[in-house]
């Protein structure tokens, strides 16, 4: 979307900023479209901020209306652009000065922990509505984040597809899911595809137990086997595998590569030929599932209501299956981990899945 620096548009109308920050998540465009369309008849101008925090520093904005956002919801990504590396750390005054020049009456920010940590540094005096966003599903204060269902669908579809070649070649496939330090995507995608083993960071893997599980499958004359591993998973007493670093960002260590280590270990230790597949950003690039579309439509409409009612300082969240409002502080806590007693963990154990 090409940007320009919009000044105040029409008298008597409020100017509300809309920003998408951090890693994109399928459904962001649905949030944008639903929010803008639901405010279509209100005396409000929605000013899209381009590329997350960068658009504030560089005063790059674009005016959004019902026509410009029409049918954006179908696609992953974000029509506003985003950044997973810029921050407000050490640039607080610069941010506030630039933000003041945008002459906004309030800001709607769809983001994850990095975005809200960045905004919390400058939040005094900022009228903010938070929209929790991450495919990782690890934000506190909300039962679920949009994009997570789509990411799980990518994982389960990949596992379903890879079974054919795994069986054809009598191989183990180790499929690596995103999720940073939490295992929600691996758990959701692994359970949905009835994988043989699901490895998540919250449950360090015992080499002996995993070996025994795979050997029991071999003893049953299984041709292929499927393992889903979260990128932050690791063996007992070891730490997560770091793929590379993005200095200066909220999340400096970018995790990845554990699936290759596990595949090599299985071949050496168990003598079962193995391959790894890292799904990576495919998990963020699929068209949103209907579940994510329902969610973002409802959340965007709720954001529109909050703007109309001048209800700032809150986040739009999901509680007990319903879209509702909560204090912003609720979503600014440490990551929500997969707990040992979660119903999906129990279901996996009941089905004989190694977890
Ligand atoms: O937080 C979302 C996420 O997709 C993580 O699951 C992953 O570790 C990270 O972002 C990847 O970041 P980047 O897009 O900067 O490589």
mmCIF file of C-alpha atoms and ligand atoms in Angstrom:
data_model
loop_
_atom_site.group_PDB
_atom_site.id
_atom_site.type_symbol
_atom_site.label_atom_id
_atom_site.label_comp_id
_atom_site.label_asym_id
_atom_site.label_seq_id
_atom_site.Cartn_x
_atom_site.Cartn_y
_atom_site.Cartn_z
ATOM 1 C CA UNK A 1 0.000 0.000 0.000
ATOM 2 C CA UNK A 2 1.590 3.314 -1.028
ATOM 3 C CA UNK A 3 1.815 5.777 1.814
ATOM 4 C CA UNK A 4 1.632 9.486 2.232
ATOM 5 C CA UNK A 5 1.641 11.783 5.206
ATOM 6 C CA UNK A 6 -2.002 12.695 5.767
ATOM 7 C CA UNK A 7 -2.774 15.856 7.688
ATOM 8 C CA UNK A 8 -6.077 16.381 9.494
ATOM 9 C CA UNK A 9 -8.841 15.416 7.079
ATOM 10 C CA UNK A 10 -12.171 17.000 7.937
ATOM 11 C CA UNK A 11 -13.304 19.202 10.761
ATOM 12 C CA UNK A 12 -15.227 17.556 13.558
ATOM 13 C CA UNK A 13 -13.935 14.127 12.683
ATOM 14 C CA UNK A 14 -11.600 12.185 14.944
ATOM 15 C CA UNK A 15 -8.340 10.800 13.506
ATOM 16 C CA UNK A 16 -7.605 7.310 14.788
ATOM 17 C CA UNK A 17 -4.362 5.521 13.935
ATOM 18 C CA UNK A 18 -4.270 1.835 13.049
ATOM 19 C CA UNK A 19 -0.977 -0.025 13.206
ATOM 20 C CA UNK A 20 0.124 -3.640 12.742
ATOM 21 C CA UNK A 21 3.371 -4.535 14.510
ATOM 22 C CA UNK A 22 5.629 -7.569 14.913
ATOM 23 C CA UNK A 23 5.486 -10.766 12.868
ATOM 24 C CA UNK A 24 2.445 -10.891 10.625
ATOM 25 C CA UNK A 25 -0.372 -13.326 11.397
ATOM 26 C CA UNK A 26 -3.155 -14.558 9.111
ATOM 27 C CA UNK A 27 -6.180 -12.497 10.089
ATOM 28 C CA UNK A 28 -4.479 -9.107 10.432
ATOM 29 C CA UNK A 29 -6.140 -7.950 7.230
ATOM 30 C CA UNK A 30 -9.472 -9.181 8.578
ATOM 31 C CA UNK A 31 -8.979 -7.000 11.671
ATOM 32 C CA UNK A 32 -8.194 -4.003 9.452
ATOM 33 C CA UNK A 33 -11.159 -4.576 7.147
ATOM 34 C CA UNK A 34 -13.691 -5.271 9.918
ATOM 35 C CA UNK A 35 -12.549 -2.294 11.996
ATOM 36 C CA UNK A 36 -12.613 0.173 9.116
ATOM 37 C CA UNK A 37 -15.910 -1.081 7.683
ATOM 38 C CA UNK A 38 -17.628 -1.058 11.075
ATOM 39 C CA UNK A 39 -16.642 2.609 11.512
ATOM 40 C CA UNK A 40 -17.744 3.513 7.988
ATOM 41 C CA UNK A 41 -20.716 5.610 9.089
ATOM 42 C CA UNK A 42 -18.980 7.285 12.038
ATOM 43 C CA UNK A 43 -17.296 10.698 12.151
ATOM 44 C CA UNK A 44 -13.898 9.004 12.315
ATOM 45 C CA UNK A 45 -10.969 8.899 9.902
ATOM 46 C CA UNK A 46 -8.844 5.780 10.161
ATOM 47 C CA UNK A 47 -5.200 6.556 9.481
ATOM 48 C CA UNK A 48 -3.201 3.436 8.680
ATOM 49 C CA UNK A 49 0.395 3.582 9.922
ATOM 50 C CA UNK A 50 2.785 1.828 7.558
ATOM 51 C CA UNK A 51 5.307 -0.836 8.632
ATOM 52 C CA UNK A 52 4.680 -0.789 12.391
ATOM 53 C CA UNK A 53 6.815 1.552 14.504
ATOM 54 C CA UNK A 54 8.806 2.539 11.404
ATOM 55 C CA UNK A 55 5.735 4.303 10.009
ATOM 56 C CA UNK A 56 5.511 6.450 13.150
ATOM 57 C CA UNK A 57 9.197 7.435 13.095
ATOM 58 C CA UNK A 58 9.028 8.162 9.371
ATOM 59 C CA UNK A 59 5.523 9.716 9.452
ATOM 60 C CA UNK A 60 4.288 7.323 6.765
ATOM 61 C CA UNK A 61 0.533 6.885 6.885
ATOM 62 C CA UNK A 62 -2.329 6.100 4.554
ATOM 63 C CA UNK A 63 -6.003 6.951 4.914
ATOM 64 C CA UNK A 64 -8.191 3.843 5.063
ATOM 65 C CA UNK A 65 -11.844 3.642 4.110
ATOM 66 C CA UNK A 66 -14.326 0.893 3.340
ATOM 67 C CA UNK A 67 -13.297 0.838 -0.322
ATOM 68 C CA UNK A 68 -9.532 0.666 0.249
ATOM 69 C CA UNK A 69 -9.850 -2.268 2.676
ATOM 70 C CA UNK A 70 -12.517 -4.187 0.741
ATOM 71 C CA UNK A 71 -11.736 -7.938 0.623
ATOM 72 C CA UNK A 72 -8.389 -7.546 2.358
ATOM 73 C CA UNK A 73 -9.594 -10.188 4.846
ATOM 74 C CA UNK A 74 -8.982 -13.031 2.384
ATOM 75 C CA UNK A 75 -5.228 -12.725 2.421
ATOM 76 C CA UNK A 76 -2.481 -13.336 4.959
ATOM 77 C CA UNK A 77 0.076 -10.607 5.603
ATOM 78 C CA UNK A 78 -1.003 -7.050 6.366
ATOM 79 C CA UNK A 79 -1.863 -4.370 3.829
ATOM 80 C CA UNK A 80 -0.214 -1.858 6.182
ATOM 81 C CA UNK A 81 3.085 -3.707 6.393
ATOM 82 C CA UNK A 82 4.806 -4.614 9.643
ATOM 83 C CA UNK A 83 8.231 -4.879 11.230
ATOM 84 C CA UNK A 84 9.597 -7.572 13.494
ATOM 85 C CA UNK A 85 12.749 -5.702 14.401
ATOM 86 C CA UNK A 86 12.035 -2.034 15.127
ATOM 87 C CA UNK A 87 11.426 -0.960 18.699
ATOM 88 C CA UNK A 88 10.924 2.133 20.851
ATOM 89 C CA UNK A 89 13.768 1.213 23.222
ATOM 90 C CA UNK A 90 16.046 4.207 23.536
ATOM 91 C CA UNK A 91 13.888 6.110 21.023
ATOM 92 C CA UNK A 92 10.990 6.995 23.333
ATOM 93 C CA UNK A 93 11.227 10.782 22.851
ATOM 94 C CA UNK A 94 11.621 10.409 19.095
ATOM 95 C CA UNK A 95 8.540 8.180 19.002
ATOM 96 C CA UNK A 96 6.421 10.580 21.051
ATOM 97 C CA UNK A 97 7.460 13.563 18.954
ATOM 98 C CA UNK A 98 6.698 11.763 15.696
ATOM 99 C CA UNK A 99 3.462 10.397 17.045
ATOM 100 C CA UNK A 100 2.338 13.888 18.124
ATOM 101 C CA UNK A 101 2.980 15.145 14.590
ATOM 102 C CA UNK A 102 0.581 12.567 13.193
ATOM 103 C CA UNK A 103 -2.148 14.425 15.106
ATOM 104 C CA UNK A 104 -4.007 11.302 16.084
ATOM 105 C CA UNK A 105 -6.771 11.201 18.675
ATOM 106 C CA UNK A 106 -6.042 7.582 19.503
ATOM 107 C CA UNK A 107 -4.234 4.465 18.314
ATOM 108 C CA UNK A 108 -5.417 0.939 17.574
ATOM 109 C CA UNK A 109 -2.410 -1.394 17.674
ATOM 110 C CA UNK A 110 -2.519 -5.016 16.570
ATOM 111 C CA UNK A 111 0.612 -6.642 17.874
ATOM 112 C CA UNK A 112 2.316 -9.167 20.074
ATOM 113 C CA UNK A 113 4.607 -8.883 23.078
ATOM 114 C CA UNK A 114 7.215 -6.806 21.205
ATOM 115 C CA UNK A 115 4.670 -4.257 20.014
ATOM 116 C CA UNK A 116 3.047 -3.856 23.413
ATOM 117 C CA UNK A 117 6.378 -3.790 25.235
ATOM 118 C CA UNK A 118 7.409 -1.018 22.847
ATOM 119 C CA UNK A 119 4.161 0.887 23.337
ATOM 120 C CA UNK A 120 4.310 0.464 27.123
ATOM 121 C CA UNK A 121 7.441 2.658 27.083
ATOM 122 C CA UNK A 122 5.499 5.530 25.566
ATOM 123 C CA UNK A 123 2.003 4.757 26.718
ATOM 124 C CA UNK A 124 1.573 7.720 29.059
ATOM 125 C CA UNK A 125 -0.772 10.096 27.352
ATOM 126 C CA UNK A 126 -1.434 7.678 24.500
ATOM 127 C CA UNK A 127 -5.045 6.608 23.987
ATOM 128 C CA UNK A 128 -4.609 2.993 22.988
ATOM 129 C CA UNK A 129 -6.731 -0.002 22.016
ATOM 130 C CA UNK A 130 -4.772 -3.273 21.857
ATOM 131 C CA UNK A 131 -5.504 -6.161 19.532
ATOM 132 C CA UNK A 132 -3.500 -9.222 20.633
ATOM 133 C CA UNK A 133 -1.860 -10.872 17.644
ATOM 134 C CA UNK A 134 0.508 -13.798 17.189
ATOM 135 C CA UNK A 135 0.374 -17.148 15.441
ATOM 136 C CA UNK A 136 2.173 -18.506 18.531
ATOM 137 C CA UNK A 137 -1.029 -18.241 20.637
ATOM 138 C CA UNK A 138 1.077 -17.447 23.690
ATOM 139 C CA UNK A 139 -0.337 -14.095 24.783
ATOM 140 C CA UNK A 140 -1.851 -13.935 28.237
ATOM 141 C CA UNK A 141 -5.292 -12.502 28.850
ATOM 142 C CA UNK A 142 -6.962 -14.034 25.829
ATOM 143 C CA UNK A 143 -8.001 -17.637 25.258
ATOM 144 C CA UNK A 144 -6.747 -17.625 21.701
ATOM 145 C CA UNK A 145 -5.080 -15.347 19.133
ATOM 146 C CA UNK A 146 -6.097 -15.149 15.482
ATOM 147 C CA UNK A 147 -3.657 -16.745 13.064
ATOM 148 C CA UNK A 148 -3.078 -19.673 15.402
ATOM 149 C CA UNK A 149 -5.783 -21.840 13.839
ATOM 150 C CA UNK A 150 -4.369 -21.135 10.376
ATOM 151 C CA UNK A 151 -0.843 -22.012 11.530
ATOM 152 C CA UNK A 152 -2.113 -25.296 13.011
ATOM 153 C CA UNK A 153 -3.860 -26.051 9.712
ATOM 154 C CA UNK A 154 -0.572 -25.608 7.834
ATOM 155 C CA UNK A 155 1.163 -28.010 10.221
ATOM 156 C CA UNK A 156 -1.549 -30.684 10.150
ATOM 157 C CA UNK A 157 -1.895 -30.493 6.356
ATOM 158 C CA UNK A 158 1.882 -30.869 6.002
ATOM 159 C CA UNK A 159 1.940 -33.906 8.293
ATOM 160 C CA UNK A 160 -0.981 -35.479 6.413
ATOM 161 C CA UNK A 161 0.817 -34.924 3.106
ATOM 162 C CA UNK A 162 4.231 -36.149 4.296
ATOM 163 C CA UNK A 163 2.823 -39.466 5.525
ATOM 164 C CA UNK A 164 2.762 -40.716 1.916
ATOM 165 C CA UNK A 165 6.489 -40.292 1.340
ATOM 166 C CA UNK A 166 7.303 -41.381 4.907
ATOM 167 C CA UNK A 167 5.466 -44.672 4.335
ATOM 168 C CA UNK A 168 6.821 -45.087 0.802
ATOM 169 C CA UNK A 169 10.441 -44.810 2.007
ATOM 170 C CA UNK A 170 10.053 -46.222 5.541
ATOM 171 C CA UNK A 171 11.220 -42.936 7.021
ATOM 172 C CA UNK A 172 10.579 -40.831 10.072
ATOM 173 C CA UNK A 173 9.675 -37.228 9.263
ATOM 174 C CA UNK A 174 10.405 -34.562 11.840
ATOM 175 C CA UNK A 175 8.218 -31.557 11.033
ATOM 176 C CA UNK A 176 9.247 -28.314 12.717
ATOM 177 C CA UNK A 177 6.602 -25.786 13.712
ATOM 178 C CA UNK A 178 7.060 -22.171 14.790
ATOM 179 C CA UNK A 179 6.082 -20.926 18.245
ATOM 180 C CA UNK A 180 9.283 -19.610 19.840
ATOM 181 C CA UNK A 181 9.456 -20.677 23.503
ATOM 182 C CA UNK A 182 5.953 -22.129 23.537
ATOM 183 C CA UNK A 183 4.583 -25.257 21.908
ATOM 184 C CA UNK A 184 1.004 -24.305 21.037
ATOM 185 C CA UNK A 185 1.382 -24.633 17.261
ATOM 186 C CA UNK A 186 3.255 -27.940 17.526
ATOM 187 C CA UNK A 187 0.644 -29.229 19.959
ATOM 188 C CA UNK A 188 -2.370 -28.035 17.943
ATOM 189 C CA UNK A 189 -0.968 -29.090 14.568
ATOM 190 C CA UNK A 190 0.407 -32.360 15.917
ATOM 191 C CA UNK A 191 -2.814 -33.329 17.616
ATOM 192 C CA UNK A 192 -4.950 -32.371 14.615
ATOM 193 C CA UNK A 193 -2.795 -34.633 12.420
ATOM 194 C CA UNK A 194 -2.545 -37.439 15.017
ATOM 195 C CA UNK A 195 1.256 -37.301 14.830
ATOM 196 C CA UNK A 196 3.186 -40.113 16.524
ATOM 197 C CA UNK A 197 5.108 -37.701 18.734
ATOM 198 C CA UNK A 198 4.714 -34.032 19.654
ATOM 199 C CA UNK A 199 7.707 -32.274 21.164
ATOM 200 C CA UNK A 200 7.145 -28.898 22.828
ATOM 201 C CA UNK A 201 9.543 -26.556 24.664
ATOM 202 C CA UNK A 202 7.544 -26.807 27.881
ATOM 203 C CA UNK A 203 8.296 -30.543 28.108
ATOM 204 C CA UNK A 204 12.043 -31.190 27.622
ATOM 205 C CA UNK A 205 12.445 -34.426 25.709
ATOM 206 C CA UNK A 206 13.921 -37.529 27.305
ATOM 207 C CA UNK A 207 16.113 -39.206 24.694
ATOM 208 C CA UNK A 208 15.530 -42.609 26.306
ATOM 209 C CA UNK A 209 11.732 -42.210 26.331
ATOM 210 C CA UNK A 210 11.575 -40.996 22.727
ATOM 211 C CA UNK A 211 13.854 -43.817 21.625
ATOM 212 C CA UNK A 212 11.649 -46.374 23.378
ATOM 213 C CA UNK A 213 8.543 -44.906 21.722
ATOM 214 C CA UNK A 214 10.030 -45.037 18.231
ATOM 215 C CA UNK A 215 11.344 -48.547 18.790
ATOM 216 C CA UNK A 216 7.862 -49.659 19.858
ATOM 217 C CA UNK A 217 6.498 -48.295 16.549
ATOM 218 C CA UNK A 218 9.208 -50.159 14.652
ATOM 219 C CA UNK A 219 8.373 -53.332 16.527
ATOM 220 C CA UNK A 220 4.785 -52.945 15.306
ATOM 221 C CA UNK A 221 6.164 -52.916 11.748
ATOM 222 C CA UNK A 222 5.191 -49.318 11.160
ATOM 223 C CA UNK A 223 6.676 -48.122 7.869
ATOM 224 C CA UNK A 224 6.807 -44.402 8.522
ATOM 225 C CA UNK A 225 6.402 -42.174 11.566
ATOM 226 C CA UNK A 226 5.585 -38.509 12.019
ATOM 227 C CA UNK A 227 7.031 -36.239 14.697
ATOM 228 C CA UNK A 228 5.967 -32.623 15.139
ATOM 229 C CA UNK A 229 8.453 -30.479 17.041
ATOM 230 C CA UNK A 230 8.132 -26.877 18.176
ATOM 231 C CA UNK A 231 11.133 -24.755 17.164
ATOM 232 C CA UNK A 232 11.902 -24.061 20.834
ATOM 233 C CA UNK A 233 11.816 -27.717 21.927
ATOM 234 C CA UNK A 234 14.968 -29.309 23.293
ATOM 235 C CA UNK A 235 16.286 -32.451 24.946
ATOM 236 C CA UNK A 236 16.473 -32.672 28.735
ATOM 237 C CA UNK A 237 19.399 -30.667 30.092
ATOM 238 C CA UNK A 238 19.957 -28.903 26.773
ATOM 239 C CA UNK A 239 18.852 -25.526 25.471
ATOM 240 C CA UNK A 240 16.856 -24.509 22.410
ATOM 241 C CA UNK A 241 18.564 -24.307 19.009
ATOM 242 C CA UNK A 242 19.230 -20.763 17.845
ATOM 243 C CA UNK A 243 19.110 -20.321 14.061
ATOM 244 C CA UNK A 244 20.326 -16.711 13.967
ATOM 245 C CA UNK A 245 20.127 -13.428 15.859
ATOM 246 C CA UNK A 246 18.346 -10.172 15.069
ATOM 247 C CA UNK A 247 20.222 -7.627 17.198
ATOM 248 C CA UNK A 248 18.192 -4.772 18.630
ATOM 249 C CA UNK A 249 14.867 -6.514 18.197
ATOM 250 C CA UNK A 250 12.508 -7.598 20.956
ATOM 251 C CA UNK A 251 13.324 -11.253 20.224
ATOM 252 C CA UNK A 252 17.063 -11.357 19.552
ATOM 253 C CA UNK A 253 17.483 -15.136 19.323
ATOM 254 C CA UNK A 254 15.454 -16.574 16.449
ATOM 255 C CA UNK A 255 14.957 -20.274 17.088
ATOM 256 C CA UNK A 256 15.095 -23.051 14.522
ATOM 257 C CA UNK A 257 16.883 -26.180 13.412
ATOM 258 C CA UNK A 258 16.004 -28.651 16.160
ATOM 259 C CA UNK A 259 14.182 -30.891 13.638
ATOM 260 C CA UNK A 260 17.444 -31.579 11.772
ATOM 261 C CA UNK A 261 19.226 -32.466 15.009
ATOM 262 C CA UNK A 262 16.442 -34.866 15.951
ATOM 263 C CA UNK A 263 16.335 -36.482 12.502
ATOM 264 C CA UNK A 264 20.124 -37.097 12.598
ATOM 265 C CA UNK A 265 19.876 -38.464 16.135
ATOM 266 C CA UNK A 266 17.072 -40.884 15.172
ATOM 267 C CA UNK A 267 19.119 -42.283 12.294
ATOM 268 C CA UNK A 268 22.229 -42.716 14.429
ATOM 269 C CA UNK A 269 20.567 -43.905 17.597
ATOM 270 C CA UNK A 270 17.642 -45.949 16.287
ATOM 271 C CA UNK A 271 18.705 -46.768 12.747
ATOM 272 C CA UNK A 272 15.465 -45.489 11.216
ATOM 273 C CA UNK A 273 16.065 -43.300 8.169
ATOM 274 C CA UNK A 274 14.814 -39.760 8.918
ATOM 275 C CA UNK A 275 14.235 -36.447 7.228
ATOM 276 C CA UNK A 276 13.263 -33.047 8.586
ATOM 277 C CA UNK A 277 10.972 -30.361 7.192
ATOM 278 C CA UNK A 278 10.957 -26.831 8.605
ATOM 279 C CA UNK A 279 7.590 -25.255 7.793
ATOM 280 C CA UNK A 280 8.789 -21.768 8.700
ATOM 281 C CA UNK A 281 6.910 -18.818 7.302
ATOM 282 C CA UNK A 282 4.440 -20.984 5.388
ATOM 283 C CA UNK A 283 2.647 -21.002 8.751
ATOM 284 C CA UNK A 284 2.147 -17.253 8.500
ATOM 285 C CA UNK A 285 1.333 -17.036 4.806
ATOM 286 C CA UNK A 286 -1.730 -19.210 4.302
ATOM 287 C CA UNK A 287 -5.156 -17.635 3.700
ATOM 288 C CA UNK A 288 -6.885 -17.439 7.086
ATOM 289 C CA UNK A 289 -9.128 -20.351 8.040
ATOM 290 C CA UNK A 290 -12.833 -19.692 8.585
ATOM 291 C CA UNK A 291 -12.238 -19.981 12.337
ATOM 292 C CA UNK A 292 -9.719 -17.132 12.147
ATOM 293 C CA UNK A 293 -12.053 -15.117 9.894
ATOM 294 C CA UNK A 294 -14.960 -15.391 12.347
ATOM 295 C CA UNK A 295 -12.613 -14.293 15.088
ATOM 296 C CA UNK A 296 -11.173 -11.285 13.284
ATOM 297 C CA UNK A 297 -14.594 -10.130 12.039
ATOM 298 C CA UNK A 298 -15.935 -10.176 15.601
ATOM 299 C CA UNK A 299 -12.786 -8.566 17.045
ATOM 300 C CA UNK A 300 -12.677 -5.825 14.412
ATOM 301 C CA UNK A 301 -16.331 -4.954 14.993
ATOM 302 C CA UNK A 302 -15.667 -4.805 18.748
ATOM 303 C CA UNK A 303 -12.709 -2.471 18.154
ATOM 304 C CA UNK A 304 -15.039 -0.257 16.117
ATOM 305 C CA UNK A 305 -17.478 -0.135 19.022
ATOM 306 C CA UNK A 306 -14.677 0.761 21.438
ATOM 307 C CA UNK A 307 -13.645 3.668 19.214
ATOM 308 C CA UNK A 308 -17.254 4.865 18.939
ATOM 309 C CA UNK A 309 -17.688 4.638 22.706
ATOM 310 C CA UNK A 310 -14.307 6.266 23.405
ATOM 311 C CA UNK A 311 -13.307 3.241 25.442
ATOM 312 C CA UNK A 312 -9.492 3.413 25.516
ATOM 313 C CA UNK A 313 -6.786 1.655 27.511
ATOM 314 C CA UNK A 314 -8.241 -1.765 26.802
ATOM 315 C CA UNK A 315 -7.588 -4.805 24.659
ATOM 316 C CA UNK A 316 -10.107 -6.800 22.675
ATOM 317 C CA UNK A 317 -9.779 -10.410 23.825
ATOM 318 C CA UNK A 318 -11.487 -13.799 23.718
ATOM 319 C CA UNK A 319 -12.804 -15.202 26.968
ATOM 320 C CA UNK A 320 -14.877 -18.380 27.157
ATOM 321 C CA UNK A 321 -15.448 -18.273 23.424
ATOM 322 C CA UNK A 322 -16.719 -14.684 23.398
ATOM 323 C CA UNK A 323 -15.022 -11.540 22.122
ATOM 324 C CA UNK A 324 -14.869 -9.019 24.944
ATOM 325 C CA UNK A 325 -12.728 -6.213 26.445
ATOM 326 C CA UNK A 326 -10.023 -6.437 29.111
ATOM 327 C CA UNK A 327 -7.432 -4.114 30.644
ATOM 328 C CA UNK A 328 -4.419 -3.691 28.358
ATOM 329 C CA UNK A 329 -2.188 -4.912 31.171
ATOM 330 C CA UNK A 330 -3.778 -8.366 30.841
ATOM 331 C CA UNK A 331 -2.069 -9.015 27.505
ATOM 332 C CA UNK A 332 1.313 -7.580 28.532
ATOM 333 C CA UNK A 333 2.445 -10.463 30.680
ATOM 334 C CA UNK A 334 5.044 -13.212 30.132
ATOM 335 C CA UNK A 335 4.154 -15.870 27.529
ATOM 336 C CA UNK A 336 1.308 -18.284 28.227
ATOM 337 C CA UNK A 337 2.831 -21.760 28.304
ATOM 338 C CA UNK A 338 1.395 -25.159 27.409
ATOM 339 C CA UNK A 339 0.559 -26.593 30.818
ATOM 340 C CA UNK A 340 0.874 -30.279 31.626
ATOM 341 C CA UNK A 341 -2.830 -30.576 32.315
ATOM 342 C CA UNK A 342 -4.068 -28.889 29.144
ATOM 343 C CA UNK A 343 -6.933 -30.813 27.502
ATOM 344 C CA UNK A 344 -4.935 -31.247 24.271
ATOM 345 C CA UNK A 345 -1.975 -32.710 26.204
ATOM 346 C CA UNK A 346 -4.325 -35.114 27.960
ATOM 347 C CA UNK A 347 -5.968 -36.058 24.641
ATOM 348 C CA UNK A 348 -2.567 -36.763 23.079
ATOM 349 C CA UNK A 349 -1.520 -38.950 26.005
ATOM 350 C CA UNK A 350 -4.843 -40.846 25.898
ATOM 351 C CA UNK A 351 -4.261 -41.584 22.205
ATOM 352 C CA UNK A 352 -0.778 -42.976 22.786
ATOM 353 C CA UNK A 353 0.942 -39.973 21.211
ATOM 354 C CA UNK A 354 4.395 -39.337 22.705
ATOM 355 C CA UNK A 355 4.456 -35.917 24.311
HETATM 356 O O1 LIG B 1 6.202 -14.792 16.816
HETATM 357 C C1 LIG B 1 5.817 -15.234 15.567
HETATM 358 C C2 LIG B 1 6.939 -15.950 14.873
HETATM 359 O O2 LIG B 1 6.467 -16.452 13.649
HETATM 360 C C3 LIG B 1 7.596 -17.057 15.696
HETATM 361 O O3 LIG B 1 6.833 -18.232 15.741
HETATM 362 C C4 LIG B 1 8.923 -17.178 15.016
HETATM 363 O O4 LIG B 1 9.900 -17.692 15.875
HETATM 364 C C5 LIG B 1 9.243 -15.756 14.650
HETATM 365 O O5 LIG B 1 8.006 -15.053 14.593
HETATM 366 C C6 LIG B 1 9.946 -15.617 13.331
HETATM 367 O O6 LIG B 1 10.318 -14.305 13.159
HETATM 368 P P1 LIG B 1 10.817 -13.700 11.776
HETATM 369 O O7 LIG B 1 9.608 -13.553 10.889
HETATM 370 O O8 LIG B 1 11.403 -12.397 12.141
HETATM 371 O O9 LIG B 1 11.779 -14.671 11.190
#
